[in-house]
Coordinates of C-alpha atoms in Angstrom, one line a residue:
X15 CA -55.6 -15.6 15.9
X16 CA -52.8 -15.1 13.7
X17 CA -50.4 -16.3 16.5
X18 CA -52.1 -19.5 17.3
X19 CA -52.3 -20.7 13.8
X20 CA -48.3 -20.2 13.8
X21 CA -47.9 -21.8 17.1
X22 CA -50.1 -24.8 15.8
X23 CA -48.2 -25.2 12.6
X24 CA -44.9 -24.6 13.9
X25 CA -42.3 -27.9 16.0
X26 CA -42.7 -28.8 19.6
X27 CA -38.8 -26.6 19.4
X28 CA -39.9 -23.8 17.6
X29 CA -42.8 -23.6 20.1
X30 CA -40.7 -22.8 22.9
X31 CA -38.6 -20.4 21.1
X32 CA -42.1 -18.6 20.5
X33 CA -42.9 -19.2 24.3
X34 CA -39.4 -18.1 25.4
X35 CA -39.6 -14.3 23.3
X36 CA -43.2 -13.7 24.4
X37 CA -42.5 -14.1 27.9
X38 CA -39.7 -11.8 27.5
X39 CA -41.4 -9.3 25.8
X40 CA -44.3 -9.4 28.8
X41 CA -41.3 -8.8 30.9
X42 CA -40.0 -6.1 29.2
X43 CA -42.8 -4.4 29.2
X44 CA -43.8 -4.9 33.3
X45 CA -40.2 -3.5 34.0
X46 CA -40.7 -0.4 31.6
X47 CA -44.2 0.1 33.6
X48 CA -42.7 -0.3 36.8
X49 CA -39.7 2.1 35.8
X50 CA -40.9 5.8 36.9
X51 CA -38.3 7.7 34.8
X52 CA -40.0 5.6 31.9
X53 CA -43.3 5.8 31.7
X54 CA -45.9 4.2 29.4
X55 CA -46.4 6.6 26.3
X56 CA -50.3 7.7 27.1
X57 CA -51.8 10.2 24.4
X58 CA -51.5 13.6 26.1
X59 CA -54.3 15.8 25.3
X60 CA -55.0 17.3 28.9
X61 CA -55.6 14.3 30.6
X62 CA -53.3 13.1 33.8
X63 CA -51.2 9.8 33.8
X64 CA -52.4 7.1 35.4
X65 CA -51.0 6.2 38.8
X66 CA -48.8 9.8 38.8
X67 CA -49.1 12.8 41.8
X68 CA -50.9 15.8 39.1
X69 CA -49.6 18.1 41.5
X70 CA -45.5 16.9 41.5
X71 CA -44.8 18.8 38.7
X72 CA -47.2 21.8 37.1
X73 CA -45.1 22.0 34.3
X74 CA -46.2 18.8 32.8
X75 CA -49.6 20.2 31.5
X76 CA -47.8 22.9 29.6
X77 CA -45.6 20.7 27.9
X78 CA -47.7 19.5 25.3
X79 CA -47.4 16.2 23.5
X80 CA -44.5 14.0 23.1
X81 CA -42.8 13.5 19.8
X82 CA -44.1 11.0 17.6
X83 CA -47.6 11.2 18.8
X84 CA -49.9 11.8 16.6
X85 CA -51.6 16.2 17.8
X86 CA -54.1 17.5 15.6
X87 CA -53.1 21.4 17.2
X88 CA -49.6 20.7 15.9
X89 CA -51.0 21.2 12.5
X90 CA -51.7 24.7 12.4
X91 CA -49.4 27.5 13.7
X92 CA -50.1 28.3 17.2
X93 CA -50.7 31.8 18.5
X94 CA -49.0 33.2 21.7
X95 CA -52.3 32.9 23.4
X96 CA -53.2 29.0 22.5
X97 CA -53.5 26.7 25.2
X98 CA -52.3 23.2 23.4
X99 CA -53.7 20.7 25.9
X100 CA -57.3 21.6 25.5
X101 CA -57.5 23.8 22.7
X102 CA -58.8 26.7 23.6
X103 CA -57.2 30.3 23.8
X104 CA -56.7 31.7 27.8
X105 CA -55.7 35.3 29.3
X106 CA -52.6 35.2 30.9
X107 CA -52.9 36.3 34.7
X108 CA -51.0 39.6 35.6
X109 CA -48.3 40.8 32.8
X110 CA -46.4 43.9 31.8
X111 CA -49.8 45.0 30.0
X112 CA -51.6 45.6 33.2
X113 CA -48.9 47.3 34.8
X114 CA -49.1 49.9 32.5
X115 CA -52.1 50.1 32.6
X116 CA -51.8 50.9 36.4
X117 CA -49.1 53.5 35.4
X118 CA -50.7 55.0 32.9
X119 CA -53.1 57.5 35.4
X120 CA -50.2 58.1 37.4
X121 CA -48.3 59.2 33.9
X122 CA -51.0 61.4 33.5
X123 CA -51.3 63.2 36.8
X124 CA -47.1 63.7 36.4
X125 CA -47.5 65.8 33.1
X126 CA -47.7 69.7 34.2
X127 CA -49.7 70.2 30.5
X128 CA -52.1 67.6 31.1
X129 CA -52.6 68.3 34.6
X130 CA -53.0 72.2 34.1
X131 CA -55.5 71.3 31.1
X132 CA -57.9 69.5 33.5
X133 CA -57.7 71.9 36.1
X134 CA -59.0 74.4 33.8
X135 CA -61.6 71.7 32.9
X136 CA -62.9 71.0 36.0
X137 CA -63.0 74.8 36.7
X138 CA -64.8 75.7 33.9
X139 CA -67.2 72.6 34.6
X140 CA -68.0 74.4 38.1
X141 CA -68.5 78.0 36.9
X142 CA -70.7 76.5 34.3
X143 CA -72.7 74.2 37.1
X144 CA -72.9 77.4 39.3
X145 CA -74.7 80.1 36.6
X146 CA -77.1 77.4 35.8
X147 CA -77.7 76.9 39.7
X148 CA -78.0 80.7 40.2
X149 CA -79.8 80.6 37.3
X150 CA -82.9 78.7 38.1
X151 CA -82.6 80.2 41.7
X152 CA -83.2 83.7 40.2
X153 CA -86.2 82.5 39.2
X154 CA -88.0 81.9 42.2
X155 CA -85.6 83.6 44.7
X156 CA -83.0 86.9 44.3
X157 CA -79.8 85.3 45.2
X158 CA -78.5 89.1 45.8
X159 CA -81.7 89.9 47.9
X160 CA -80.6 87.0 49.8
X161 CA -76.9 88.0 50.1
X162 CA -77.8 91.4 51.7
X163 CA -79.4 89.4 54.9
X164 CA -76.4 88.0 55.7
X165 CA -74.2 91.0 54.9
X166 CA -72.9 91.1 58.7
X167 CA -69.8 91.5 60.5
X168 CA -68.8 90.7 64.2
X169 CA -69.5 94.0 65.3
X170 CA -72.8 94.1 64.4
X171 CA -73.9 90.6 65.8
X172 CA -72.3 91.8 69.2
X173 CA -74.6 94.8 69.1
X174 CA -77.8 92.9 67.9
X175 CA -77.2 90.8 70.3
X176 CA -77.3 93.1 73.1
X177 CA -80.3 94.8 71.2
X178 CA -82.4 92.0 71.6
X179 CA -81.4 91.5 75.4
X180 CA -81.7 94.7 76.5
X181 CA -83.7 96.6 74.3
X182 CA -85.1 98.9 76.5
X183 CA -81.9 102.1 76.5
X184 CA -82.3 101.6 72.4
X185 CA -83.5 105.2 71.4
X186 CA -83.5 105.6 67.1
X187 CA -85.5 102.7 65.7
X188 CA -85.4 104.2 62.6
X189 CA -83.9 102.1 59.3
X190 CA -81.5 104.3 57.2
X191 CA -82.0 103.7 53.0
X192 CA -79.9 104.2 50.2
X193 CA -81.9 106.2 47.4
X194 CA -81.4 102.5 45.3
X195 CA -81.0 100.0 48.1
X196 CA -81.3 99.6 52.2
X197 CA -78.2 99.9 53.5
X198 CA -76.7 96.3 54.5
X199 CA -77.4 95.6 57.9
X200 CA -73.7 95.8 58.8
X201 CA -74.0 99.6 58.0
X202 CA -77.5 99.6 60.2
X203 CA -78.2 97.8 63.1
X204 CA -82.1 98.3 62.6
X205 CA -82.2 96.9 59.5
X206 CA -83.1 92.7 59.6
X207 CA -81.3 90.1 59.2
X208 CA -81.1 86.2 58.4
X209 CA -77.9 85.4 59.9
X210 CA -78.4 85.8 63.6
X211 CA -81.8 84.4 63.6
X212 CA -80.0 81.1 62.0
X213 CA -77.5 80.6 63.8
X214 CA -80.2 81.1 67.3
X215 CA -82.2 78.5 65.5
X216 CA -79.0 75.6 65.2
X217 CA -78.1 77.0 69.0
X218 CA -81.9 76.3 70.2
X219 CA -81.7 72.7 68.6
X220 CA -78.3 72.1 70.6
X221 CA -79.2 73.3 73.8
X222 CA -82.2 71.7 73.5
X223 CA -80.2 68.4 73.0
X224 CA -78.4 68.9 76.3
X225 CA -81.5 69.9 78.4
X226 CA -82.8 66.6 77.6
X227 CA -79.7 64.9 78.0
X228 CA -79.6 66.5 81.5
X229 CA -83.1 65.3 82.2
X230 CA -81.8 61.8 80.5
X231 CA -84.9 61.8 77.7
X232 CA -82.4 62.4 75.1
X233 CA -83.8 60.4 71.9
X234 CA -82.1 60.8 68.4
X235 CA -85.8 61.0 67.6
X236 CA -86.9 63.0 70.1
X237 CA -84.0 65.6 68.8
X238 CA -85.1 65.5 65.1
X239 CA -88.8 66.2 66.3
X240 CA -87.9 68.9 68.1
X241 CA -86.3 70.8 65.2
X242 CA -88.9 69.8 62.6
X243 CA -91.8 70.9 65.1
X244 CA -89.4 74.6 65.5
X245 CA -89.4 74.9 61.6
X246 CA -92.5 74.0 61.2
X247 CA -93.9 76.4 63.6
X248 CA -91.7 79.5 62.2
X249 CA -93.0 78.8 58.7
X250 CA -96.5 78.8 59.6
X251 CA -96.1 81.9 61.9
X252 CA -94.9 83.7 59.0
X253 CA -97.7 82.3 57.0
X254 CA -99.9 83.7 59.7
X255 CA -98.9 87.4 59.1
X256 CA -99.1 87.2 55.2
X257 CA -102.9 85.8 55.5
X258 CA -103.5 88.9 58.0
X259 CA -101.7 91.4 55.6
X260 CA -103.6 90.5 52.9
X261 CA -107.3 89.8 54.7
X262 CA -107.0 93.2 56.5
X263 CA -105.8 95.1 53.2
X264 CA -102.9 96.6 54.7
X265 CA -99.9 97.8 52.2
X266 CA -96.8 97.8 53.6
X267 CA -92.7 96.8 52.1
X268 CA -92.3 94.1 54.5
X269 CA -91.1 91.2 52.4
X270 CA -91.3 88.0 53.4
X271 CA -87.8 87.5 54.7
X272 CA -88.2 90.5 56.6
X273 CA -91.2 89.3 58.6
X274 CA -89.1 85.5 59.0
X275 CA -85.9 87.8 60.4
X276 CA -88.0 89.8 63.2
X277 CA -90.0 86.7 64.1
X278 CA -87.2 84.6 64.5
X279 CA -85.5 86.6 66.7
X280 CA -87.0 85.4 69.8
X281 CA -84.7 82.4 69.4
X282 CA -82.2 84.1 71.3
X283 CA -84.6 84.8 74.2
X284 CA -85.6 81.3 74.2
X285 CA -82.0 80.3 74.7
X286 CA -81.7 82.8 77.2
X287 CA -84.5 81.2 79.0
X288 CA -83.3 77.3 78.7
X289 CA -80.0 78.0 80.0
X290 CA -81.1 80.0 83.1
X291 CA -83.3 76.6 83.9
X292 CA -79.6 75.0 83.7
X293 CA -78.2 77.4 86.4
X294 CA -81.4 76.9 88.6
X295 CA -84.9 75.2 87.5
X296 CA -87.2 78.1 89.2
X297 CA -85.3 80.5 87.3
X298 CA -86.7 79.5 83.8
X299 CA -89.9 81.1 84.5
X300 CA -88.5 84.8 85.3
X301 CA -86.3 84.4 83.0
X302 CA -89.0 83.4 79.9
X303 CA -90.9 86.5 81.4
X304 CA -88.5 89.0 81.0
X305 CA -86.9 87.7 77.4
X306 CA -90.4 87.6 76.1
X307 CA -91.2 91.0 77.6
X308 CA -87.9 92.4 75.8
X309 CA -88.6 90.8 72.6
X310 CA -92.3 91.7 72.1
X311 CA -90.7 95.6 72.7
X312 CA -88.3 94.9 70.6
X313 CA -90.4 93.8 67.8
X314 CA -93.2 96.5 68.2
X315 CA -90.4 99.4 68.0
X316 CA -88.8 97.6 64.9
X317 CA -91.8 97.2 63.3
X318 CA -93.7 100.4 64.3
X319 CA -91.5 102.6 61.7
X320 CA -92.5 100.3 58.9
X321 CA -96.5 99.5 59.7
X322 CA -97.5 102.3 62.0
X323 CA -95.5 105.7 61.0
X324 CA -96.3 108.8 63.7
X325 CA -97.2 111.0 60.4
X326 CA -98.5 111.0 57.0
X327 CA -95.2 109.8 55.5
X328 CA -94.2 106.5 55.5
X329 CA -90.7 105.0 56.9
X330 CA -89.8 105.4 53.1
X331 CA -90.3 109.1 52.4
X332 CA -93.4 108.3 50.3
X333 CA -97.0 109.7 51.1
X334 CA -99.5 107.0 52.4
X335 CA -103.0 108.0 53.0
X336 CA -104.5 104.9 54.3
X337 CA -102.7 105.7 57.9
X338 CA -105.7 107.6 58.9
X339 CA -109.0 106.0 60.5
X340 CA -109.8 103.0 59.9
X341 CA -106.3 101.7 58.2
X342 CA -104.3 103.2 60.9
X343 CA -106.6 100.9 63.4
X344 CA -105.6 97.9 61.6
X345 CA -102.2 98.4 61.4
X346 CA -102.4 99.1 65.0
X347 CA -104.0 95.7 65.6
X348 CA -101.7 93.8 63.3
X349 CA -99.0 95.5 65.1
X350 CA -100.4 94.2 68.4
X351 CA -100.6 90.8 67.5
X352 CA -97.3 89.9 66.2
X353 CA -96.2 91.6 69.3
X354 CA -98.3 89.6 71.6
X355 CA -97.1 86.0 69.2
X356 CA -94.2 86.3 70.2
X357 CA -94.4 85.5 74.2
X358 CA -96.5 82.8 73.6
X359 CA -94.4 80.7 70.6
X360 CA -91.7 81.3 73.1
X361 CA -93.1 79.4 76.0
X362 CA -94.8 76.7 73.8
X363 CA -91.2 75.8 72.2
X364 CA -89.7 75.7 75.3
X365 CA -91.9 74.7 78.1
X366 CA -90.8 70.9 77.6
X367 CA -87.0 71.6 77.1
X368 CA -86.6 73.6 80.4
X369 CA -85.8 71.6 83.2
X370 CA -88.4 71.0 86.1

C-alpha cells in the first residue's frame, strides 16, 4: 500500500527509477535462490530445506542454527547431552562408557583376590545347599543306609554276577554282621545290594530298545512305556511282600530296600533271556526256563537264613520263638511265594521284547 501511494505521487521519471530498482531487486533475489552454495535463509529448527537431498550431508541437522537467527535453546547453556534441533536430550549410541562396562567382568575375573574370594563363595554356597539337601533327606530316608547298598567294588559285581547265573555250586548262604553294622556288601557277597540291580534295570530298558528295533516296532513311546510299566511293576511287587509281612504277622529285619535288591535281581536273568532270543528266537524259551529256575534258587537260599532259620536262633544271633508251628508254616509259605514271583514277573516283562 505504502508503495503505491509513492508510485502515484511520484513523476512519470521517478516512476521508472522505482520500476528499474524493483525489478532488480526481484532479480537479485531469483539468482541468490537459484545459487546452491547460497541458499535462502529458512529458520532451522529440525526441519529440511526445501528443494535440498536430506541425505547429502548428515552433518547439517547437527549444526544448529545459523547466526543471526533468532533460537530460543541458544538462551540457556546447553548440556553435553542436548539435542538443539528439537530440543530434547538423547543417548549417545556406543561410547567409551559401555566399553567399560564390557571390561569391567573381565577386570574382575583377572584379579587373583577377587577371583579366589568367589571361589570360596560359591563353595561355601554348595556345602551349605548340600547339608540342607541331606538334611531334609534324613528325614525320610538314611542317606548312610543308602550309601552301604552301593558300597561295591569290581570284584564283587563279577562274583554276584556269576552268583546269580549259576547259583547252584554256591555253598555258604550265610550273611556275615559286624556287632554295630552288616558288613558292606563288598566285604560279603551274600549281603544285598542296590547297585547291580540298577544298573540290570537301565540294561533291560536298552536291550529292550534294540529287540524292538530288530523287530522294527521301536517307538520313543513304546520305549518310555516299557520302562514305566518295569518300575511300576517292581514297586508294587515290593508292596506285595510288605502287605503279606504284615497280614501274616511275621517279624523279620528285612528292610524295605532289602526286599527291592533280592527282587530286582531277576533283571539280570531277564537279560540273559532277551539276548539268547537275539542269537536264535527258539532259544528264549530255554533260556527264560533256566534263568528263572536259577533265580527263584537263588532267592529262596538268600532269603531262607533271614525268614526261615534251621534252629531256634535267628540269622542275627537273637532267640525267636515264633519259628515253631504255626509261624514257621507261614514263613515257609511267604518264603515259597516270593520264590515262585519271580519266574512269572520274568516272563510277563519280557514275553513281548523277545523276538518271535
Amino acid at each position: 500500500m505504502i508503495d503505491l501511494m509513492v508510485i502515484r505521487s511520484e513523476p512519470v521519471g521517478t516512476l521508472r527509477i522505482t520500476i528499474k530498482s524493483i525489478m532488480r531487486k526481484a532479480r537479485r533475489t531469483a539468482e541468490m535462490q537459484q545459487e546452491p552454495g547460497n541458499p535462502m535463509p529458512y529458520p532451522q529448527f529440525g526441519y529440511p530445506q526445501p528443494n535440498v537431498n536430506t541425505h547429502s550431508d548428515p552433518s547439517m541437522y547437527m549444526a544448529g542454527p545459523q547466526a543471526g537467527i533468532y533460537n530460543p535453546a541458544a538462551q540457556a547453556p546447553l548440556s553435553p547431552n542436548y539435542y538443539p534441533q528439537q530440543g530434547m536430550p538423547f543417548m549417545p549410541v556406543g561410547g567409551g562408557n559401555e566399553q567399560n562396562n564390557f571390561s569391567m567382568p573381565t577386570q574382575f575375573l583377572q584379579n587373583p583376590v577377587m577371583a579366589n574370594m568367589a571361589m570360596q563363595y560359591g563353595h561355601s554356597l554348595m556345602g551349605q545347599g548340600k547339608e540342607a539337601l541331606d538334611r531334609e533327606l534324613n528325614k525320610y530316608v538314611s542317606t548312610s543306609r543308602i550309601k552301604y547298598y552301593f558300597s561295591v567294588d569290581t570284584a564283587y559285581v563279577a562274583k554276584k554276577l556269576a552268583l546269580l547265573v549259576f547259583p547252584f555250586t554256591h555253598r555258604d548262604w550265610s550273611v556275615k554282621y559286624n556287632p554295630d553294622e552288616p558288613v558292606q556288601p563288598r566285604y560279603e557277597l551274600n549281603a544285598p545290594d542296590l547297585y547291580i540291580p540298577a544298573m540290570a534295570f537301565v540294561t533291560y530298558l536298552l536291550i529292550g530298545g534294540v529287540s524292538l528295533g530288530i523287530q522294527e516296532r521301536f517307538s520313543p513311546e513304546g520305549l518310555g512305556i516299557q520302562a514305566s510299566t518295569a518300575l511300576i511293576w517292581a514297586l508294587l511287587e515290593v508292596l506285595v511282600i510288605w502287605v503279606t509281612l504284615y497280614l501274616m504277622n511275621i517279624q523279620t529285619k528285612l528292610t524295605s530296600f532289602d526286599i527291592l535288591a533280592f527282587s530286582s535281581y531277576k533283571y539280570v536273568g531277564m537279560i540273559v533271556a532277551v539276548i539268547a532270543s537275539f542269537i536264535m528266537p527258539s532259544a528264549y524259551h530255554l533260556a527264560l526256563i533256566y534263568v528263572s529256575a536259577a533265580t527263584m534258587f537263588f532267592l529262596i537260599r538268600s532269603l531262607k537264613v533271614q525268614i526261615l532259620p534251621e534252629s531256634s536262633r535267628d540269622a542275627y544271633g537273637e532267640n525267636n520263638a515264633s519259628f515253631s508251628g504255626e509261624g514257621s508254616k507261614r514263613r515257609t509259605y511267604l518264603l515259597l511265594f516270593m520264590g515262585g514271583l519271580q519266574p512269572l514277573m520274568m516272563w510277563w516283562l519280557t514275553r513281548q521284547l523277545a523276538r518271535p
